[in-house]
Each structure stands twice: as C-alpha cells, then as structure tokens.
Amino acid sequence: MVTSDASQNTLLRGTPVVPGVAHGPALIARSEVSPDAVARFGDGGYADEEAALAAYDDAVAAVGDGFQRRADKASGAAAEVLTASAGLARDRGLRSAVRKHLRTGDDLLTSLHAAVEQFVGIFTGMGGLMAERVTDLQDIERRLVAHLVGEPEPGVPTPREPSILVAEDLAPADTAGLDPSVVLALVTERGGPTSHTAIIARQLAIPCVVGVAGAMAILGGTRLLVDGTAGTIEQEPDAVEADERVRADSEARAGLATWSGPGRTADGTPVKILANVADGESSRSAAEAPVEGVGLFRTELCFLNRKDEPSVEEQAEIYSRVLAPFAGKRYVVVRTLDAGSDKPVAFATHEGEENPALGVRGLRLSFTNPALLDRQLDGIALAAQRTGTETWVMAPMVATVAEAADFAAKVRDRGLKAGVMVEVPSAALLAHRMLEVVDFLSVGTNDLTQYTMAADRMATDLAHLTDPWQPAVLQLIAITAEAGRQAGKSVGICGEAAADPLLACALVGMGITSLSMAAAAVRPVGARLATVGMDACEDAAEAALAAADPMAGRAAVLEVLGG
Ligand code: PEP
Ligand code: MG
C-alpha cells in the first residue's frame, strides 16, 4: 500500500536516454531466486553425478528454449541478443565445467556456480563486449537455478496492466523481450547511456531513464511519472496533472511521427540527418526513413560470427547490399573494420591484450596487417562501382595526422571520398590538421566519451562519466566542429549523442553539419531541430559547454530551447 509519507514525493533523477513521458504503477523486477527455495533444495538429493548432470541438461533445455521462443517473437537487435543468450545457456564448455566440478564431489548448485564464475573470469579478462556478456551469464545462472529449485525464472515479471518497469539493471535478454504495449517506461538504478537497456529502449521507443540512484527503494505499485527528456521520476504525482503531461507529450510525439525531412533548423540551416546501419536489412529499412543517407555503416558487425576473412568478392556483395538502397541522390559512409575491444572479429582481432580498448583495434589492425585494410577497401570500391552509390569511407580509432593521411591516400587511390572518425581526444585536439589531409570528420561520441573520461563505456557503475553531455567531451566536439567550419568541410556526429534530440540541437549550434543515428531516432531528432533557430542552437551549445555536469547541462539546454 502506498502511504502519503513525504519520501513518496521525492524526485529521483538519472540519465535520460529515451524521451517521452509516462505515468503508471511501478513494477519492480527482482533479479534473485528466493534464498529459501535454494536452502530447501540443498544438494538436490541426486543419486549420482550423472543424475545431477541430467537435471542440469533439463534446466538448460528449458532456459535455452525460453530464450529461443522469445527470440522468434522479436526482431533486429532484440532477436540477436536473445539468440546469443540461448546459445550461451547451451554452451558445451559451460556443461563440461559443471561436470568437472560434479566429479570432484561438489553438489549441483555449487558446481554450476563454480563453472559460471570460471567463465565470468575469462570474459572479464577479455574486456569490452565480452565483459558485457558477464551480465548475460549471471542472468543464465539465475534462470538455471530457478528451474532446478522449482521457482519461476527471475527477471522481468509479466505486467498485468500497463506499468513502469523498475530494475537494478536489466539483463540484455530481459530488455530484448519487452512488450512496449504494456511497458510504459523503463527506470534502472544502474547502467549508462550506452548500456544494453538504453540501446534496446531506444529501438523500442520506450521512455527510459538509467543510472537512477534510489530506484530500487521504490515500492511496487507506487504511481510514477517518468520524464525521459529531463531524466526525472516523480513518485505519487498529482494524477490529473500527470495524465495531462502524458497527453501533451503523446500529442507532441504524434507530431514528430509526421516529420518528413530534410534536416533543417527553423530558420533553414541545413543539417543532414543520416542513419546508422549494420547490414543489408537495416539499410533497406533505413532507406524508408526521411534520411539523406547513411552516416555510419559498421562493417565489423557483418563479420562477428565469421572465422575466416571473406574474399574481396564476397565483401563486395555484402557491401553492395548496404549501398544499393541509397543509390541515386543519397550517400553512404562506410566505416572500415572496427574490430577489437568490444567487437571481436575472429580473423582480425589480436588475442590476449592486457587492455583491449587501448590496444590494437580499428585502424591500428592495419599497422601489422595492411593487406587486410587493402582488401576491404577493394571490396568497398567494387561495391561503390557496381551500385553507383556515392560512397565515403572512414577509419575508426585514428590517433595521429599521419595515420589519417596514409588512410586517406589509400581511399582516394580508389576514387572514394576519405575521412576519419574522431574517437580519440588526440584527433579532436588536432582536428584542424586532420582536415588538411581528409575530406570529412565524423565524431564517434561513444568512444570519444570513453577515452576523454577514462571510463569504460560498458561499465554500469560509471554512467555519470560515460555521458556525452560531460562538458569535457562537448569541448572536444566544439573544437572539432570549429575546425570543420574553418576548413569548410563536413563534420558529423555518428555516436549515440546524435540520437538525443536536445543534445543534437546543441551540437548543431557548435557547427556540426550532420547527425547519424539509429533509424528510430530520426524523426524525433529531425522534428526537434525543425523547431529551433540557429541562434537558439548556438545559445544551447554555449549553455551545455558552460555547465558543471551533464545534469546541469541538460537543464540549461532545456531552459534555452524550451520543454
Ligand atoms: C562511437 O564510438 O561513437 C561509434 C560510433 O563507434 P562504435 O559505437 O561502433 O564504437
Ligand atoms: Mg567507436
């Protein structure tokens, strides 16, 4: 029951990641199996090691099938995440580790935990995206334990009425199975703007606030008013006023859905609105959106499951599928392999690095293996020729002007427009010199934030640092944009920051000329930009740069641009 205790009205704040206002009861997702059930289960009473392993196999089958069923109902990134979790649950290596522990005389739950810990250690050591899989693995362990002890799987309860889901942090498999018709908003205590929760919420367009201190103290059933633009959660608000806020927001959002481009500020300054794509399918659907092209084609995502490098011809076919939907008046920016760190590609990534995010990733792979880059550029050039699509090519993880110059020479040799990503602070600081040797720059705010703030983009405990609104990150973007202005060359944003309608306006005010984002964000960003003049964008830029921290920056820009 909800009381009228003063604490109920406390306003909680976090990092807003998906705009939108929602009002409804809190549904709390608990992540643990009940300790009583585990205690009752004890050693399981199995006759022998084989009987215990058979029980493990049954639990694996149930958990794996559960993931697969949800994957079959989902699509895109959600389906991929769920399929990967099904595969991880059924992993033979994990089973062998469980059996090994059973053989030493450990009971089943102890063996399972020891096996999972062993893999957690390995994944953590690998860092990046593999470290992110630790959450998946721990989620799988909880589900297996639940099956063994005869409890429902922990995680997201199925809402019986439209609700606001509150969790400590959601496992990728939880977020991927969400039904936007009953989940009005997402609030998590941990997690940052680049967490899985944020990415999936953005794809499903569910208002979302992450990194909310105190969220798990909210009582189930408490009415909440979540504002995914301001990053606020009000408890037990005035019901009439709250419903009015939701109505006004839905009306505004319905207006957004009709935005049809092209990207312009209210007073007519053109800003290219572009899409981020990963393969032929996402490119075809992005081509239906009001975009002027693709600002980031992440080529490495085509090869995450490949053991061997595809031939130049096969690469040309894969790239053609992405380029073809944009043939005609639009263009595609292809990024060369960003293998390594959070995106391991078997045929390219260096194994066993101490610190993969600072290691041989992206363009650095070509230092010892230039032929890998040459073959990829040949494949891209062939695809550009065959489709007739205007093709720009950029390199990830560029740190020096010499790297940019070498890369640009190779790209231009093939008749294509050459650029580099600004993801390393050194590239931003020397943007003006980079622009002497390349045709364009594209700021990867996800990595630029990680490297500027020295905070792992996957670390859920560092959400306040891995936020592109950090003034230091914005300062580097402003330096890069100003260099572009002076050189008269295009400087875009292709990290998650471009998908934030409020921040997008401030970035344009700094002189950014294009914004590339997940297709779902195109209309909200384009429509917001169309409501503000360039002067207001410049004021917003100034306010964001002068702010003490991200929260103050958002508040100051909201003040300048109006709710
Ligand atoms: C970025 O770092 O902002 C970026 C766009 O690249 P990725 O997210 O693929 O590392
Ligand atoms: Mg990057």
Tab-separated table of C-alpha atoms in Angstrom, residues 106-465:
chain	number	residue	atom	x	y	z
A	106	ASP	CA	30.526	-30.704	-5.338
A	107	ASP	CA	26.726	-30.584	-5.381
A	108	LEU	CA	24.912	-29.281	-8.475
A	109	LEU	CA	24.314	-25.656	-7.420
A	110	THR	CA	27.903	-25.316	-6.204
A	111	SER	CA	29.202	-26.858	-9.445
A	112	LEU	CA	27.044	-24.561	-11.559
A	113	HIS	CA	28.192	-21.500	-9.651
A	114	ALA	CA	31.861	-22.508	-9.883
A	115	ALA	CA	31.552	-23.125	-13.641
A	116	VAL	CA	29.849	-19.771	-14.200
A	117	GLU	CA	32.491	-17.979	-12.117
A	118	GLN	CA	35.213	-19.611	-14.186
A	119	PHE	CA	33.650	-18.190	-17.387
A	120	VAL	CA	32.976	-14.820	-15.755
A	121	GLY	CA	36.713	-14.623	-15.048
A	122	ILE	CA	37.560	-15.396	-18.667
A	123	PHE	CA	35.021	-12.897	-20.105
A	124	THR	CA	36.027	-10.151	-17.685
A	125	GLY	CA	39.652	-10.645	-18.669
A	126	MET	CA	38.735	-10.175	-22.321
A	127	GLY	CA	37.096	-6.806	-21.579
A	128	GLY	CA	34.749	-4.797	-23.846
A	129	LEU	CA	31.747	-6.566	-25.308
A	130	MET	CA	32.858	-9.887	-23.838
A	131	ALA	CA	32.796	-8.328	-20.368
A	132	GLU	CA	29.241	-7.206	-21.099
A	133	ARG	CA	28.410	-10.901	-21.581
A	134	VAL	CA	29.112	-11.419	-17.892
A	135	THR	CA	25.659	-9.943	-17.165
A	136	ASP	CA	24.149	-12.468	-19.609
A	137	LEU	CA	25.995	-15.338	-17.985
A	138	GLN	CA	24.930	-14.376	-14.471
A	139	ASP	CA	21.382	-13.984	-15.710
A	140	ILE	CA	21.553	-17.501	-17.183
A	141	GLU	CA	22.845	-18.894	-13.886
A	142	ARG	CA	19.887	-17.372	-12.002
A	143	ARG	CA	17.441	-18.814	-14.526
A	144	LEU	CA	19.031	-22.278	-14.326
A	145	VAL	CA	18.955	-22.180	-10.523
A	146	ALA	CA	15.294	-21.133	-10.615
A	147	HIS	CA	14.450	-24.134	-12.805
A	148	LEU	CA	16.426	-26.510	-10.607
A	149	VAL	CA	14.805	-25.353	-7.364
A	150	GLY	CA	11.348	-25.169	-8.937
A	151	GLU	CA	10.785	-21.387	-8.960
A	152	PRO	CA	9.678	-19.142	-11.850
A	153	GLU	CA	12.635	-17.578	-13.684
A	154	PRO	CA	13.660	-14.292	-12.069
A	155	GLY	CA	13.791	-11.147	-14.136
A	156	VAL	CA	11.032	-9.090	-15.613
A	157	PRO	CA	7.595	-10.065	-14.317
A	158	THR	CA	4.857	-10.048	-16.933
A	159	PRO	CA	2.876	-6.843	-16.361
A	160	ARG	CA	-0.839	-7.435	-15.715
A	161	GLU	CA	-1.568	-3.790	-16.524
A	162	PRO	CA	0.471	-1.100	-18.328
A	163	SER	CA	3.351	-0.431	-15.926
A	164	ILE	CA	6.660	1.310	-15.448
A	165	LEU	CA	9.390	-1.258	-15.122
A	166	VAL	CA	11.926	-0.529	-12.374
A	167	ALA	CA	15.056	-2.672	-12.089
A	168	GLU	CA	18.566	-2.510	-10.768
A	169	ASP	CA	19.878	-3.148	-14.267
A	170	LEU	CA	18.225	-5.232	-16.925
A	171	ALA	CA	19.977	-8.187	-18.484
A	172	PRO	CA	20.064	-7.894	-22.279
A	173	ALA	CA	17.707	-10.865	-22.503
A	174	ASP	CA	15.175	-9.055	-20.281
A	175	THR	CA	15.202	-5.842	-22.280
A	176	ALA	CA	15.054	-7.709	-25.554
A	177	GLY	CA	11.797	-9.427	-24.637
A	178	LEU	CA	9.942	-6.285	-23.548
A	179	ASP	CA	6.486	-5.588	-24.877
A	180	PRO	CA	6.137	-1.835	-25.463
A	181	SER	CA	2.351	-2.091	-25.290
A	182	VAL	CA	2.486	-2.894	-21.544
A	183	VAL	CA	5.842	-1.407	-20.535
A	184	LEU	CA	5.214	2.338	-20.401
A	185	ALA	CA	8.758	3.299	-19.365
A	186	LEU	CA	11.998	1.856	-18.049
A	187	VAL	CA	13.850	3.035	-14.967
A	188	THR	CA	17.103	1.407	-13.886
A	189	GLU	CA	19.288	2.113	-10.886
A	190	ARG	CA	22.484	1.285	-12.765
A	191	GLY	CA	23.534	1.404	-16.414
A	192	GLY	CA	24.598	4.234	-18.677
A	193	PRO	CA	23.537	5.785	-21.985
A	194	THR	CA	25.368	3.084	-23.965
A	195	SER	CA	24.118	0.140	-21.886
A	196	HIS	CA	22.022	-2.606	-23.465
A	197	THR	CA	18.964	-1.298	-21.645
A	198	ALA	CA	19.431	2.077	-23.316
A	199	ILE	CA	20.049	0.671	-26.791
A	200	ILE	CA	17.017	-1.627	-26.744
A	201	ALA	CA	14.769	1.034	-25.159
A	202	ARG	CA	15.780	3.361	-27.981
A	203	GLN	CA	14.959	0.723	-30.561
A	204	LEU	CA	11.535	0.089	-28.988
A	205	ALA	CA	10.994	3.830	-28.363
A	206	ILE	CA	10.125	3.211	-24.678
A	207	PRO	CA	10.843	6.286	-22.492
A	208	CYS	CA	13.874	5.380	-20.408
A	209	VAL	CA	15.963	6.822	-17.584
A	210	VAL	CA	19.055	4.934	-16.376
A	211	GLY	CA	21.517	5.375	-13.502
A	212	VAL	CA	18.748	6.488	-11.100
A	213	ALA	CA	20.132	6.406	-7.553
A	214	GLY	CA	17.494	5.085	-5.144
A	215	ALA	CA	15.293	3.486	-7.825
A	216	MET	CA	15.250	0.101	-6.113
A	217	ALA	CA	13.804	1.663	-2.967
A	218	ILE	CA	10.600	2.462	-4.890
A	219	LEU	CA	7.757	0.252	-3.674
A	220	GLY	CA	5.930	-1.905	-6.194
A	221	GLY	CA	2.634	-0.270	-7.197
A	222	THR	CA	3.800	3.293	-6.439
A	223	ARG	CA	2.470	5.606	-9.173
A	224	LEU	CA	5.362	7.137	-11.080
A	225	LEU	CA	5.663	9.979	-13.553
A	226	VAL	CA	8.743	9.364	-15.693
A	227	ASP	CA	10.164	12.092	-17.911
A	228	GLY	CA	12.629	10.569	-20.376
A	229	THR	CA	13.798	14.003	-21.554
A	230	ALA	CA	14.515	15.594	-18.191
A	231	GLY	CA	15.608	12.329	-16.549
A	232	THR	CA	13.218	12.695	-13.608
A	233	ILE	CA	10.984	10.227	-11.739
A	234	GLU	CA	8.238	11.693	-9.593
A	235	GLN	CA	6.537	9.432	-7.061
A	236	GLU	CA	2.790	9.651	-6.416
A	237	PRO	CA	2.328	12.808	-8.531
A	238	ASP	CA	-0.984	14.620	-8.841
A	239	ALA	CA	-2.861	12.170	-11.071
A	240	VAL	CA	-4.720	14.759	-13.162
A	241	GLU	CA	-1.613	16.830	-13.837
A	242	ALA	CA	0.396	13.697	-14.621
A	243	ASP	CA	-2.157	12.469	-17.149
A	244	GLU	CA	-2.154	15.918	-18.733
A	245	ARG	CA	1.653	15.789	-19.082
A	246	VAL	CA	1.376	12.365	-20.756
A	247	ARG	CA	-1.353	13.618	-23.102
A	248	ALA	CA	0.674	16.695	-24.117
A	249	ASP	CA	3.724	14.523	-24.681
A	250	SER	CA	1.861	11.987	-26.837
A	251	GLU	CA	0.445	14.832	-28.890
A	252	ALA	CA	3.931	16.264	-29.385
A	253	ARG	CA	5.254	12.818	-30.274
A	254	ALA	CA	2.469	12.205	-32.774
A	255	GLY	CA	3.603	15.461	-34.392
A	256	LEU	CA	7.126	14.047	-34.616
A	257	ALA	CA	5.976	10.966	-36.479
A	258	THR	CA	4.941	13.107	-39.407
A	259	TRP	CA	8.325	14.807	-39.806
A	260	SER	CA	9.473	14.027	-43.325
A	261	GLY	CA	12.809	15.844	-43.678
A	262	PRO	CA	15.117	17.081	-44.947
A	263	GLY	CA	17.019	18.181	-41.816
A	264	ARG	CA	16.808	21.957	-41.274
A	265	THR	CA	16.779	24.312	-38.312
A	266	ALA	CA	13.659	26.515	-38.018
A	267	ASP	CA	15.477	29.270	-39.907
A	268	GLY	CA	16.620	26.980	-42.698
A	269	THR	CA	20.213	25.975	-41.882
A	270	PRO	CA	20.636	22.524	-43.456
A	271	VAL	CA	21.768	19.701	-41.177
A	272	LYS	CA	21.992	16.271	-42.760
A	273	ILE	CA	20.012	13.639	-40.864
A	274	LEU	CA	21.551	10.225	-41.557
A	275	ALA	CA	21.101	6.632	-40.390
A	276	ASN	CA	23.438	4.148	-38.686
A	277	VAL	CA	23.204	0.689	-40.269
A	278	ALA	CA	24.773	-2.739	-39.781
A	279	ASP	CA	23.771	-4.817	-42.808
A	280	GLY	CA	21.599	-5.000	-45.926
A	281	GLU	CA	18.385	-5.434	-43.948
A	282	SER	CA	18.894	-2.421	-41.685
A	283	SER	CA	20.000	-0.400	-44.706
A	284	ARG	CA	16.811	-1.223	-46.618
A	285	SER	CA	14.640	-0.196	-43.698
A	286	ALA	CA	16.717	2.968	-43.064
A	287	ALA	CA	16.230	3.925	-46.716
A	288	GLU	CA	12.478	4.211	-45.986
A	289	ALA	CA	13.155	6.852	-43.297
A	290	PRO	CA	13.485	10.573	-44.127
A	291	VAL	CA	17.295	10.468	-44.200
A	292	GLU	CA	19.769	11.869	-46.701
A	293	GLY	CA	21.974	8.814	-46.443
A	294	VAL	CA	23.894	6.562	-44.090
A	295	GLY	CA	26.363	8.273	-41.771
A	296	LEU	CA	27.803	5.076	-40.290
A	297	PHE	CA	27.851	1.586	-41.738
A	298	ARG	CA	29.570	-0.535	-39.059
A	299	THR	CA	31.189	-3.139	-41.330
A	300	GLU	CA	32.609	-5.259	-38.486
A	301	LEU	CA	29.076	-6.174	-37.420
A	302	CYS	CA	28.772	-8.209	-40.650
A	303	PHE	CA	31.658	-10.402	-39.535
A	304	LEU	CA	31.186	-11.065	-35.801
A	305	ASN	CA	30.331	-14.702	-36.497
A	306	ARG	CA	32.956	-15.282	-39.216
A	307	LYS	CA	36.057	-17.344	-38.547
A	308	ASP	CA	37.759	-16.526	-41.852
A	309	GLU	CA	38.118	-13.279	-43.713
A	310	PRO	CA	35.628	-13.058	-46.600
A	311	SER	CA	37.174	-12.675	-50.065
A	312	VAL	CA	37.149	-9.278	-51.764
A	313	GLU	CA	34.316	-10.515	-53.992
A	314	GLU	CA	32.208	-11.678	-51.043
A	315	GLN	CA	32.849	-8.403	-49.224
A	316	ALA	CA	31.786	-6.500	-52.353
A	317	GLU	CA	28.489	-8.415	-52.351
A	318	ILE	CA	27.855	-7.746	-48.650
A	319	TYR	CA	28.646	-4.024	-49.023
A	320	SER	CA	26.564	-3.749	-52.198
A	321	ARG	CA	23.505	-4.873	-50.248
A	322	VAL	CA	24.030	-1.907	-47.913
A	323	LEU	CA	24.902	0.622	-50.635
A	324	ALA	CA	22.198	-0.295	-53.162
A	325	PRO	CA	19.162	1.084	-51.260
A	326	PHE	CA	20.880	4.503	-51.252
A	327	ALA	CA	21.783	4.658	-54.946
A	328	GLY	CA	20.669	7.915	-56.559
A	329	LYS	CA	20.756	11.178	-54.675
A	330	ARG	CA	21.847	9.762	-51.298
A	331	TYR	CA	25.231	8.629	-49.952
A	332	VAL	CA	26.694	6.058	-47.592
A	333	VAL	CA	29.625	6.478	-45.203
A	334	VAL	CA	31.313	3.098	-44.821
A	335	ARG	CA	33.493	2.594	-41.781
A	336	THR	CA	36.368	0.179	-42.198
A	337	LEU	CA	36.663	-2.701	-39.717
A	338	ASP	CA	36.458	-1.575	-36.108
A	339	ALA	CA	37.487	-4.999	-34.878
A	340	GLY	CA	38.913	-5.470	-31.413
A	341	SER	CA	37.908	-4.473	-27.895
A	342	ASP	CA	34.115	-4.644	-27.602
A	343	LYS	CA	33.725	-6.045	-31.135
A	344	PRO	CA	35.913	-9.153	-31.523
A	345	VAL	CA	36.236	-10.386	-35.106
A	346	ALA	CA	37.943	-13.792	-35.244
A	347	PHE	CA	40.037	-13.149	-38.354
A	348	ALA	CA	41.281	-9.722	-37.291
A	349	THR	CA	41.323	-9.205	-33.523
A	350	HIS	CA	44.568	-9.574	-31.571
A	351	GLU	CA	44.195	-12.087	-28.759
A	352	GLY	CA	45.334	-11.727	-25.167
A	353	GLU	CA	45.747	-7.957	-24.925
A	354	GLU	CA	46.024	-6.576	-21.405
A	355	ASN	CA	43.768	-3.666	-22.191
A	356	PRO	CA	41.919	-4.194	-25.481
A	357	ALA	CA	40.135	-0.801	-25.513
A	358	LEU	CA	43.564	0.834	-25.625
A	359	GLY	CA	45.094	-1.860	-27.791
A	360	VAL	CA	45.239	-2.841	-31.420
A	361	ARG	CA	41.692	-2.073	-32.535
A	362	GLY	CA	40.174	-0.300	-35.529
A	363	LEU	CA	42.666	1.231	-37.953
A	364	ARG	CA	45.534	0.002	-35.756
A	365	LEU	CA	44.971	-3.530	-37.076
A	366	SER	CA	46.359	-2.345	-40.394
A	367	PHE	CA	49.733	-1.381	-38.864
A	368	THR	CA	50.888	-5.000	-38.965
A	369	ASN	CA	48.360	-6.268	-41.495
A	370	PRO	CA	47.949	-3.590	-44.186
A	371	ALA	CA	46.642	-6.136	-46.693
A	372	LEU	CA	43.520	-6.650	-44.553
A	373	LEU	CA	42.631	-2.980	-45.000
A	374	ASP	CA	43.590	-3.009	-48.692
A	375	ARG	CA	41.285	-5.937	-49.376
A	376	GLN	CA	38.427	-4.278	-47.519
A	377	LEU	CA	38.917	-1.027	-49.450
A	378	ASP	CA	38.946	-3.029	-52.704
A	379	GLY	CA	35.656	-4.664	-51.697
A	380	ILE	CA	34.119	-1.273	-50.839
A	381	ALA	CA	35.328	0.283	-54.110
A	382	LEU	CA	33.852	-2.613	-56.106
A	383	ALA	CA	30.510	-2.239	-54.299
A	384	ALA	CA	30.518	1.524	-54.935
A	385	GLN	CA	31.206	0.935	-58.622
A	386	ARG	CA	28.521	-1.729	-59.005
A	387	THR	CA	25.768	0.144	-57.171
A	388	GLY	CA	26.680	3.637	-58.352
A	389	THR	CA	26.038	4.882	-54.794
A	390	GLU	CA	28.098	7.858	-53.656
A	391	THR	CA	30.439	6.239	-51.118
A	392	TRP	CA	32.554	7.875	-48.452
A	393	VAL	CA	34.975	5.783	-46.409
A	394	MET	CA	36.231	6.479	-42.899
A	395	ALA	CA	38.579	4.795	-40.455
A	396	PRO	CA	37.865	4.177	-36.760
A	397	MET	CA	40.292	4.810	-33.864
A	398	VAL	CA	42.570	7.274	-35.612
A	399	ALA	CA	45.034	8.941	-33.244
A	400	THR	CA	47.534	10.818	-35.424
A	401	VAL	CA	47.542	13.021	-38.520
A	402	ALA	CA	49.983	10.642	-40.212
A	403	GLU	CA	47.524	7.751	-39.789
A	404	ALA	CA	44.777	9.907	-41.293
A	405	ALA	CA	46.987	10.908	-44.251
A	406	ASP	CA	48.005	7.304	-45.032
A	407	PHE	CA	44.424	6.121	-44.829
A	408	ALA	CA	43.123	8.972	-46.991
A	409	ALA	CA	45.710	8.227	-49.686
A	410	LYS	CA	44.555	4.608	-49.900
A	411	VAL	CA	40.890	5.600	-50.104
A	412	ARG	CA	41.470	8.305	-52.725
A	413	ASP	CA	43.550	5.879	-54.822
A	414	ARG	CA	40.272	4.017	-55.219
A	415	GLY	CA	38.353	7.147	-56.245
A	416	LEU	CA	36.390	7.484	-52.997
A	417	LYS	CA	35.942	10.309	-50.509
A	418	ALA	CA	38.115	9.837	-47.407
A	419	GLY	CA	37.506	10.699	-43.783
A	420	VAL	CA	38.349	9.633	-40.256
A	421	MET	CA	36.412	9.204	-37.040
A	422	VAL	CA	37.143	11.417	-34.085
A	423	GLU	CA	37.059	8.985	-31.182
A	424	VAL	CA	40.413	9.628	-29.557
A	425	PRO	CA	40.930	13.008	-27.853
A	426	SER	CA	44.180	13.497	-29.821
A	427	ALA	CA	42.159	13.518	-33.060
A	428	ALA	CA	39.794	16.180	-31.724
A	429	LEU	CA	42.626	18.370	-30.478
A	430	LEU	CA	44.284	18.208	-33.904
A	431	ALA	CA	41.056	18.310	-35.928
A	432	HIS	CA	42.243	21.292	-37.964
A	433	ARG	CA	45.351	19.354	-39.047
A	434	MET	CA	43.334	16.197	-39.688
A	435	LEU	CA	41.140	18.236	-42.031
A	436	GLU	CA	44.202	19.240	-44.065
A	437	VAL	CA	44.548	15.592	-45.107
A	438	VAL	CA	40.971	14.235	-45.181
A	439	ASP	CA	37.657	15.309	-46.748
A	440	PHE	CA	35.465	14.935	-43.663
A	441	LEU	CA	35.386	14.017	-39.962
A	442	SER	CA	32.792	12.044	-38.033
A	443	VAL	CA	32.742	12.184	-34.244
A	444	GLY	CA	32.179	8.813	-32.547
A	445	THR	CA	30.871	10.159	-29.268
A	446	ASN	CA	30.631	6.707	-27.632
A	447	ASP	CA	34.371	6.155	-27.771
A	448	LEU	CA	35.290	9.832	-27.540
A	449	THR	CA	33.427	9.893	-24.208
A	450	GLN	CA	35.075	6.666	-23.047
A	451	TYR	CA	38.573	7.925	-23.831
A	452	THR	CA	38.082	11.514	-22.645
A	453	MET	CA	36.631	10.463	-19.308
A	454	ALA	CA	38.821	7.325	-18.936
A	455	ALA	CA	35.634	5.383	-18.229
A	456	ASP	CA	34.772	2.051	-19.858
A	457	ARG	CA	31.644	2.612	-21.958
A	458	MET	CA	30.253	-0.731	-20.730
A	459	ALA	CA	30.824	-0.066	-17.018
A	460	THR	CA	27.406	0.263	-15.439
A	461	ASP	CA	28.844	1.923	-12.338
A	462	LEU	CA	30.310	4.821	-14.312
A	463	ALA	CA	27.152	6.040	-16.028
A	464	HIS	CA	27.669	9.606	-14.835
A	465	LEU	CA	31.061	9.648	-16.579
